[in-house]
Structure formats: C-alpha cells, structure tokens
CSV table of C-alpha atoms in Angstrom, one decimal:
chain,number,residue,atom,x,y,z
A,1,MET,CA,105.2,119.4,100.2
A,2,ILE,CA,102.0,119.4,102.1
A,3,HIS,CA,100.9,122.7,100.6
A,4,SER,CA,101.1,121.3,97.0
A,5,ASN,CA,98.0,120.5,94.9
A,6,ALA,CA,99.4,117.1,94.2
A,7,PHE,CA,99.6,116.2,97.9
A,8,ARG,CA,96.0,117.4,98.5
A,9,ARG,CA,94.7,115.2,95.6
A,10,LEU,CA,96.0,112.1,97.3
A,11,LYS,CA,92.9,112.4,99.5
A,12,HIS,CA,90.8,111.1,96.7
A,13,LYS,CA,93.2,108.5,95.2
A,14,THR,CA,92.8,104.8,95.7
A,15,GLN,CA,95.0,102.7,97.9
A,16,VAL,CA,93.1,99.5,97.4
A,17,PHE,CA,89.4,100.5,97.7
A,18,VAL,CA,87.9,103.2,95.4
A,19,PHE,CA,86.9,106.3,97.4
A,20,HIS,CA,83.2,105.7,97.5
A,21,GLU,CA,83.5,102.1,99.0
A,22,GLY,CA,83.8,103.4,102.5
A,23,ASP,CA,84.9,106.3,104.6
A,24,HIS,CA,87.4,104.3,106.8
A,25,TYR,CA,89.5,102.6,104.1
A,26,ARG,CA,92.9,104.0,103.3
A,27,THR,CA,93.5,106.5,100.6
A,28,ARG,CA,96.8,107.5,99.1
A,29,LEU,CA,96.8,110.5,101.6
A,30,THR,CA,96.1,108.5,104.8
A,31,HIS,CA,98.7,105.9,103.6
A,32,THR,CA,101.2,108.6,103.0
A,33,LEU,CA,100.7,110.1,106.5
A,34,GLU,CA,101.1,106.7,108.1
A,35,VAL,CA,104.3,106.1,106.1
A,36,ALA,CA,105.6,109.5,107.3
A,37,GLN,CA,104.9,108.8,110.9
A,38,ILE,CA,106.6,105.4,110.8
A,39,ALA,CA,109.5,106.8,108.8
A,40,ARG,CA,110.0,109.7,111.2
A,41,ALA,CA,109.9,107.4,114.2
A,42,LEU,CA,112.7,105.2,112.7
A,43,ALA,CA,114.7,108.2,111.7
A,44,ARG,CA,114.6,109.5,115.2
A,45,GLN,CA,115.7,106.2,116.6
A,46,LEU,CA,118.6,106.0,114.2
A,47,GLY,CA,119.7,109.6,114.6
A,48,LEU,CA,119.0,110.6,111.0
A,49,ASP,CA,117.7,113.7,109.4
A,50,GLU,CA,114.0,113.6,110.3
A,51,ASP,CA,113.0,116.5,108.0
A,52,LEU,CA,114.5,114.8,104.9
A,53,THR,CA,113.0,111.4,105.9
A,54,GLU,CA,109.6,113.0,106.3
A,55,THR,CA,109.9,114.9,103.0
A,56,LEU,CA,110.6,111.6,101.1
A,57,ALA,CA,107.8,109.8,102.9
A,58,LEU,CA,105.4,112.5,102.0
A,59,ALA,CA,106.5,112.6,98.4
A,60,HIS,CA,106.8,108.9,97.6
A,61,ASP,CA,103.3,108.6,96.1
A,62,LEU,CA,102.8,112.0,94.5
A,63,GLY,CA,103.0,110.5,91.1
A,64,HIS,CA,100.4,107.8,91.5
A,65,PRO,CA,97.5,108.1,89.1
A,66,PRO,CA,93.8,107.5,90.0
A,67,PHE,CA,92.7,104.0,90.9
A,68,GLY,CA,96.1,102.9,92.4
A,69,HIS,CA,98.1,100.2,90.6
A,70,ALA,CA,95.2,99.6,88.2
A,71,GLY,CA,95.5,103.1,86.9
A,72,GLU,CA,99.3,102.8,86.7
A,73,ARG,CA,99.0,99.6,84.6
A,74,ALA,CA,96.5,101.3,82.2
A,75,LEU,CA,98.6,104.5,81.8
A,76,ASP,CA,101.8,102.4,81.3
A,77,GLU,CA,100.0,100.5,78.5
A,78,CYS,CA,98.7,103.7,76.9
A,79,LEU,CA,102.2,105.3,77.0
A,80,ARG,CA,104.2,102.3,76.1
A,81,ALA,CA,105.2,103.6,72.7
A,82,HIS,CA,106.5,106.7,74.4
A,83,GLY,CA,108.5,105.2,77.3
A,84,GLY,CA,105.6,104.0,79.5
A,85,PHE,CA,104.5,105.3,82.8
A,86,ASP,CA,106.2,104.9,86.2
A,87,HIS,CA,104.9,106.5,89.3
A,88,ASN,CA,108.4,107.3,90.7
A,89,ALA,CA,109.2,109.1,87.5
A,90,GLN,CA,105.9,110.9,87.6
A,91,SER,CA,106.7,112.0,91.2
A,92,LEU,CA,109.8,113.5,89.9
A,93,ARG,CA,107.8,115.3,87.1
A,94,VAL,CA,105.4,116.6,89.8
A,95,VAL,CA,108.0,118.1,92.0
A,96,MET,CA,110.2,119.5,89.2
A,97,LEU,CA,107.6,120.6,86.6
A,98,LEU,CA,103.9,120.1,87.2
A,99,GLU,CA,103.6,121.9,90.5
A,100,ARG,CA,103.4,125.6,89.6
A,101,ARG,CA,103.3,127.7,92.8
A,102,TYR,CA,106.3,130.0,92.5
A,103,PRO,CA,106.8,133.1,90.3
A,104,GLN,CA,110.5,132.2,89.7
A,105,PHE,CA,110.3,128.5,88.7
A,106,ASP,CA,108.3,125.4,88.1
A,107,GLY,CA,108.3,122.7,90.8
A,108,LEU,CA,108.9,122.8,94.5
A,109,ASN,CA,112.6,123.7,94.6
A,110,LEU,CA,113.6,120.5,96.4
A,111,THR,CA,117.2,119.7,97.3
A,112,TRP,CA,119.4,117.1,95.5
A,113,GLU,CA,119.0,114.7,98.4
A,114,SER,CA,115.2,115.0,98.1
A,115,LEU,CA,115.1,114.4,94.4
A,116,GLU,CA,117.6,111.5,94.7
A,117,GLY,CA,115.4,109.9,97.4
A,118,ILE,CA,112.2,110.2,95.4
A,119,VAL,CA,113.9,108.4,92.4
A,120,LYS,CA,116.1,105.9,94.2
A,121,HIS,CA,114.4,105.0,97.5
A,122,ASN,CA,113.9,101.4,96.3
A,123,GLY,CA,117.6,101.1,95.3
A,124,PRO,CA,119.8,101.7,92.2
A,125,LEU,CA,118.1,101.8,88.8
A,126,ILE,CA,121.3,100.9,86.8
A,127,ASP,CA,124.6,99.2,87.5
A,128,ARG,CA,127.9,100.9,87.2
A,129,ASN,CA,128.0,100.0,83.5
A,130,GLY,CA,124.8,101.9,82.9
A,131,GLU,CA,122.6,98.8,82.4
A,132,PRO,CA,119.1,98.8,84.0
A,133,VAL,CA,118.6,96.6,87.0
A,134,GLY,CA,115.7,95.0,88.8
A,135,ARG,CA,112.2,96.0,87.5
A,136,TYR,CA,113.8,98.3,84.9
A,137,ARG,CA,115.6,95.5,83.0
A,138,GLU,CA,112.7,95.0,80.6
A,139,HIS,CA,111.8,98.5,79.5
A,140,GLY,CA,114.8,100.5,80.8
A,141,VAL,CA,114.9,103.6,83.0
A,142,PRO,CA,111.7,105.6,82.7
A,143,VAL,CA,111.9,108.5,80.2
A,144,GLY,CA,111.1,111.1,82.9
A,145,ILE,CA,114.0,110.0,85.0
A,146,SER,CA,116.6,109.5,82.1
A,147,GLU,CA,115.8,113.0,80.7
A,148,TYR,CA,116.2,114.6,84.0
A,149,VAL,CA,119.5,112.9,85.0
A,150,ALA,CA,121.0,113.9,81.6
A,151,TYR,CA,121.5,117.4,83.0
A,152,HIS,CA,121.3,116.8,86.7
A,153,ASP,CA,123.0,113.6,87.7
A,154,LEU,CA,121.2,111.6,90.5
A,155,GLU,CA,123.8,108.8,90.4
A,156,LEU,CA,121.3,106.1,89.5
A,157,TRP,CA,123.9,103.4,89.9
A,158,SER,CA,124.2,104.0,93.7
A,159,TYR,CA,122.0,103.4,96.7
A,160,ALA,CA,120.1,106.4,98.1
A,161,SER,CA,120.7,108.0,101.5
A,162,LEU,CA,119.8,106.3,104.8
A,163,GLU,CA,116.8,108.6,105.0
A,164,ALA,CA,115.5,107.4,101.7
A,165,GLN,CA,116.0,103.8,102.7
A,166,VAL,CA,114.0,104.5,105.9
A,167,ALA,CA,111.2,105.9,103.8
A,168,ALA,CA,111.1,102.8,101.6
A,169,VAL,CA,111.0,100.3,104.5
A,170,ALA,CA,108.4,102.5,106.2
A,171,ASP,CA,106.3,102.2,103.1
A,172,ASP,CA,106.5,98.4,103.3
A,173,ILE,CA,105.5,98.4,107.0
A,174,ALA,CA,102.5,100.7,106.4
A,175,TYR,CA,101.4,98.7,103.3
A,176,ASP,CA,101.4,95.4,105.1
A,177,ALA,CA,99.9,96.5,108.4
A,178,HIS,CA,97.2,98.8,107.0
A,179,ASP,CA,96.2,96.6,104.1
A,180,ILE,CA,95.6,93.9,106.7
A,181,ASP,CA,93.4,96.4,108.6
A,182,ASP,CA,91.4,97.3,105.5
A,183,GLY,CA,91.1,93.7,104.5
A,184,LEU,CA,89.7,92.8,107.9
A,185,ARG,CA,87.3,95.8,107.8
A,186,ALA,CA,86.1,94.7,104.3
A,187,GLY,CA,85.5,91.1,105.4
A,188,LEU,CA,87.9,89.7,102.8
A,189,PHE,CA,89.5,87.6,105.4
A,190,THR,CA,89.5,87.0,109.2
A,191,VAL,CA,92.1,87.1,112.0
A,192,ASP,CA,92.0,83.3,112.0
A,193,ASP,CA,92.8,83.3,108.3
A,194,LEU,CA,95.9,85.4,109.1
A,195,GLY,CA,97.0,82.7,111.5
A,196,ALA,CA,98.6,80.9,108.5
A,197,ILE,CA,101.5,83.4,109.0
A,198,PRO,CA,103.5,82.1,112.0
A,199,LEU,CA,104.4,85.6,113.4
A,200,ILE,CA,100.8,86.7,113.2
A,201,ALA,CA,99.6,83.5,114.9
A,202,ASP,CA,102.1,84.2,117.7
A,203,ILE,CA,100.9,87.8,118.1
A,204,ASN,CA,97.3,86.7,118.1
A,205,ALA,CA,98.0,84.1,120.8
A,206,VAL,CA,99.5,86.8,123.0
A,207,ILE,CA,96.5,89.0,122.4
A,208,THR,CA,94.1,86.2,123.3
A,209,ALA,CA,96.0,85.4,126.5
A,210,ARG,CA,96.0,89.0,127.5
A,211,TYR,CA,92.4,89.8,126.5
A,212,PRO,CA,90.4,86.5,126.5
A,213,VAL,CA,87.1,88.3,125.6
A,214,LEU,CA,87.7,90.7,122.8
A,215,ASP,CA,85.5,91.5,119.8
A,216,GLU,CA,87.0,91.0,116.3
A,217,THR,CA,87.3,94.7,115.5
A,218,ARG,CA,89.5,95.4,118.6
A,219,ARG,CA,91.4,92.2,118.1
A,220,GLY,CA,92.2,93.2,114.5
A,221,ALA,CA,93.3,96.7,115.6
A,222,GLU,CA,95.5,95.3,118.3
A,223,LEU,CA,97.0,92.8,115.9
A,224,VAL,CA,97.9,95.6,113.5
A,225,ARG,CA,99.4,97.7,116.3
A,226,GLU,CA,101.6,94.9,117.5
A,227,LEU,CA,102.7,94.0,114.0
A,228,ILE,CA,103.8,97.6,113.3
A,229,SER,CA,105.7,97.7,116.6
A,230,TYR,CA,107.4,94.4,115.8
A,231,LEU,CA,108.5,95.5,112.3
A,232,ILE,CA,109.8,98.9,113.5
A,233,GLU,CA,111.8,97.3,116.3
A,234,ASP,CA,113.2,94.7,113.9
A,235,VAL,CA,114.3,97.3,111.3
A,236,PHE,CA,115.9,99.4,114.0
A,237,SER,CA,117.9,96.4,115.3
A,238,GLU,CA,118.9,95.0,111.9
A,239,THR,CA,119.9,98.5,110.6
A,240,ARG,CA,122.1,99.1,113.7
A,241,ARG,CA,123.7,95.7,113.1
A,242,ARG,CA,124.4,96.5,109.4
A,243,LEU,CA,125.7,100.0,110.2
A,244,GLY,CA,128.0,98.5,112.8
A,245,ALA,CA,129.3,96.0,110.3
A,246,ALA,CA,129.7,98.4,107.3
A,247,ASN,CA,130.9,101.4,109.5
A,248,PRO,CA,130.1,104.1,106.9
A,249,GLY,CA,132.0,107.3,107.5
A,250,SER,CA,129.9,109.5,105.3
A,251,ALA,CA,126.7,109.7,103.1
A,252,THR,CA,129.0,108.8,100.2
A,253,ASP,CA,130.0,105.6,101.9
A,254,VAL,CA,126.3,104.7,102.4
A,255,ARG,CA,125.6,105.3,98.7
A,256,ASN,CA,128.6,103.3,97.6
A,257,HIS,CA,127.8,100.3,99.8
A,258,ASN,CA,127.0,97.1,98.0
A,259,ALA,CA,123.6,96.7,99.7
A,260,THR,CA,120.8,98.6,101.4
A,261,LEU,CA,121.7,99.3,105.1
A,262,VAL,CA,118.1,99.9,106.3
A,263,ALA,CA,116.3,96.6,106.2
A,264,PHE,CA,114.4,93.9,107.9
A,265,SER,CA,116.2,91.0,109.4
A,266,ALA,CA,116.2,87.7,107.5
A,267,GLU,CA,113.4,86.4,109.8
A,268,ALA,CA,111.2,89.5,109.4
A,269,GLU,CA,111.9,89.6,105.7
A,270,THR,CA,110.5,86.1,105.4
A,271,THR,CA,107.4,87.1,107.4
A,272,GLU,CA,107.0,90.2,105.4
A,273,ALA,CA,107.1,88.2,102.2
A,274,MET,CA,104.5,85.8,103.6
A,275,ILE,CA,102.2,88.8,104.4
A,276,LYS,CA,102.5,90.1,100.9
A,277,ARG,CA,101.7,86.7,99.4
A,278,PHE,CA,98.7,86.4,101.7
A,279,LEU,CA,97.4,89.9,100.8
A,280,LYS,CA,98.0,89.2,97.1
A,281,THR,CA,95.8,86.0,97.3
A,282,HIS,CA,93.1,87.2,99.7
A,283,MET,CA,92.9,90.9,98.9
A,284,TYR,CA,94.6,92.2,95.8
A,285,ARG,CA,93.3,89.3,93.7
A,286,HIS,CA,90.0,89.0,95.4
A,287,GLU,CA,87.2,89.0,92.8
A,288,ARG,CA,85.5,92.0,94.4
A,289,VAL,CA,88.7,94.1,94.2
A,290,MET,CA,89.7,92.7,90.7
A,291,ARG,CA,86.3,93.5,89.2
A,292,VAL,CA,86.5,97.2,90.3
A,293,MET,CA,90.1,97.5,89.1
A,294,ARG,CA,89.3,96.0,85.7
A,295,ASP,CA,86.6,98.7,85.3
A,296,ALA,CA,89.0,101.4,86.6
A,297,GLU,CA,91.6,100.4,84.0
A,298,ALA,CA,89.0,100.8,81.3
A,299,VAL,CA,88.1,104.3,82.5
A,300,VAL,CA,91.8,105.3,82.2
A,301,ARG,CA,92.2,103.8,78.8
A,302,ASP,CA,89.0,105.4,77.5
A,303,LEU,CA,90.1,108.8,78.7
A,304,PHE,CA,93.5,108.5,77.2
A,305,ALA,CA,92.1,107.4,73.8
A,306,ARG,CA,89.5,110.2,73.8
A,307,TYR,CA,92.0,112.9,74.6
A,308,GLN,CA,94.3,111.6,71.8
A,309,ALA,CA,91.5,111.5,69.3
A,310,GLU,CA,89.9,114.8,70.5
A,311,PRO,CA,92.5,117.1,72.1
A,312,GLY,CA,89.8,119.8,72.3
A,313,ASP,CA,88.2,117.8,75.1
A,314,LEU,CA,91.2,118.7,77.4
A,315,PRO,CA,90.9,121.7,79.7
A,316,ALA,CA,92.4,124.9,78.1
A,317,GLU,CA,95.5,124.8,80.2
A,318,TRP,CA,96.3,121.3,79.1
A,319,LEU,CA,95.7,121.8,75.3
A,320,PRO,CA,98.8,120.9,73.3
A,321,HIS,CA,100.6,123.9,71.7
A,322,GLU,CA,101.1,124.0,68.0
A,323,GLY,CA,104.3,122.1,67.1
A,324,GLU,CA,105.1,121.2,70.7
A,325,ASP,CA,107.2,118.1,71.2
A,326,GLY,CA,105.4,116.1,68.5
A,327,GLU,CA,103.3,113.0,69.2
A,328,ALA,CA,105.4,111.8,72.2
A,329,GLY,CA,105.1,115.2,73.9
A,330,ARG,CA,101.3,115.3,73.3
A,331,ALA,CA,101.0,111.8,74.7
A,332,ARG,CA,103.0,112.7,77.8
A,333,ARG,CA,100.9,115.8,78.3
A,334,ILE,CA,97.8,113.7,78.3
A,335,GLY,CA,99.5,111.2,80.7
A,336,ASP,CA,100.4,114.1,83.1
A,337,PHE,CA,96.7,115.3,83.1
A,338,ILE,CA,95.3,111.8,83.7
A,339,ALA,CA,97.9,111.0,86.4
A,340,GLY,CA,97.0,114.1,88.3
A,341,MET,CA,93.3,113.1,88.4
A,342,THR,CA,91.6,111.9,91.5
A,343,ASP,CA,89.4,108.8,91.3
A,344,ARG,CA,86.4,111.0,91.6
A,345,TYR,CA,87.5,113.5,88.9
A,346,ALA,CA,88.3,110.6,86.5
A,347,ILE,CA,84.8,109.2,86.9
A,348,ILE,CA,83.2,112.6,86.5
A,349,GLU,CA,85.3,113.3,83.4
A,350,HIS,CA,84.4,109.8,81.9
A,351,ARG,CA,80.7,110.5,82.4
A,352,ARG,CA,81.1,113.9,80.7
A,353,LEU,CA,82.7,112.3,77.6
A,354,PHE,CA,81.0,108.9,77.3
A,355,ASP,CA,77.5,107.6,77.4
A,356,SER,CA,78.2,104.8,79.8
A,357,THR,CA,80.6,104.8,82.8
A,358,PRO,CA,81.4,101.7,85.0
A,359,ASP,CA,79.9,101.9,88.5
A,360,LEU,CA,83.2,100.8,90.1
A,361,ARG,CA,81.5,98.9,92.9
C-alpha cells in the first residue's frame, strides 16, 4: 500500500486547507497516517488483526480527488450522467485497476477482506433485498462497486469485519481531533469557543487546573491529545461491551450482526456529533474555506469539460482508445485521471489549458 503511487500522491491532496496555505496543516497523507496509528492502537487493544486494520486505514482515502470534498462534489456532478463519483468506489478502482506495478496483473493483489473493508467500512450499502441504504438511497450503489461485485461478491448487505469497523471509527476520531487542531492553528476559532461542547469544556478545565499558565498553542495541543485519548478509551470500552453482549463466534457472525460492533458509547456519540456540528459551522463553512473550495470546484469542472471537448489535451497514456467503452467509458477515464491528480498538479494543468486560474487563497 505505502509503495503505491496513489498513496504518495496523498501528500499533496487537501484535507481542509489547500497545500500552499501552510506547511503544518493536515493533508490526506498526514490524516491517513494518523488514522492508521489510532486504528492500530485500537486493534491491538481489542486483539484484532493489526495488519488488516492498518491496511484498511492506509487505503481508506486513496480514491479522494484533489481539493478534498469540494473536488469530490465537482467530479460527482461531472459524472452524474454516468453513475457519479464516490471516493470509496474510486479507492476500489485504484487498488484493483489503476495501480499498475506488477507484470502479471493490474492493482495491488489485495485480499477479499481488504477489498470488503475498503468498500464497506462505513456499513452495508444495500439491505438483504438488494435495495440501497443510507447515503446510497438517492443514486444507488456506485457504478465502480456494482460492476466489481457482479463477478466478485463483497456481500454489500452485511457489515464489514471488526478491523474495517475499527478503521472507520479511527477515521472519525482523527477527523474530529485534528480538524480542531488545524482550525485553532488557522485562527478560525479559539479554545474558549470550543467550550460550548461540554466534554471539551471539562477537558479544558482539567488542563487549566493542571497548567495554570499555558500559552494557547500548547493548550490546544494538550486539548487534542486528551480528546483523542478519551475517544479511544471510550471506543474500546463500548466495543468490549457490545462484543460481550453479541458474543460473535466468528467473522461471519460479526458480518451478520444487525449493527456495528465497534462504536462510540451513546454519550461519546453525542459529543462527537456536537464536535462535527461545531466544525461544520466554524470551519467547513467558514467563508475563508468556502471561498477557496468554490474556486477549487470550478478548477475540477473546467478540467473535466476541457478533456471531454478536447481529448487530445490528455496525456498520451490517458487518451481514449478508438471505440473503447463509448461515452461512459471515456467520461470514466477522464474521471480517473482527474481523481488521481494532486491539488498542485490540478492547478498546474488548469494554468496550462486556460488563460486564468483561481488563486485558491
């Protein structure tokens, strides 16, 4: 996984802030490494397969396009007539098709458990009657996934392994804690603002009592560290409780269970939802961030439209072959190319093809 081109490109893909906004903000790569560390720690505590857990944590964002969720929204819009764009489906395409490192086959030759976890780490995609569930209700299961499971069943109706569930909850923990860290660093909010969340107010009170004179940078770092510890310990305790109640005797029992077994407690889940609402209001929808993301979406849309109109502008290895897959196949090829771009490459490519490129600042 870590030797793949797709993994290395995460270094220059946006988490929240575009790469040139600062050297210390998270990128997809640093976020992925933090998820892997948290996931491996939880797997060790729970006695799970650490290698599988780490593989899933390292793979979970391989399909993200440039500019984070803004890039994903733009690509989904561009590809809507051909099944849309979904980063989990794109991760599957990366590890099965787009990585070309071996003489015998395309992809990374991952196990069934790894592929299942990449696709299902957030839970089932369909019910037992084959109907899409959750966020897939509106547009259905992404094309890249449905095409693959037609010949290699990933049991989309079931939950994934405990290792995949650990990777998913580790992603939540890393997102919450480290977006708080980046938001504080960017000056989008303060530690006092975070006090609106009761748990964080309690943590801050303990920090203040322990270290009465502490600068804001160290206070923020200590807050993030304590929050991560709290959430990891909560997940461990709640998961042990759920496993004790469900008493699964095998991985099949885990997959057939009627709910996820690796989870936050009800109290921590409430806190985690409050953190996400706070970050949505104070960070993700902050005008400074929104302005850059609007421009980033425009860059992706411009590139897609240009490549559709002028396929000759694509690199030679990405040129559509005569008669290959029709319009849908050509659109998917363009989507694959753009999804693999880093923020930096997308901006450079836009400047090559257009007279004016947004500054993204």
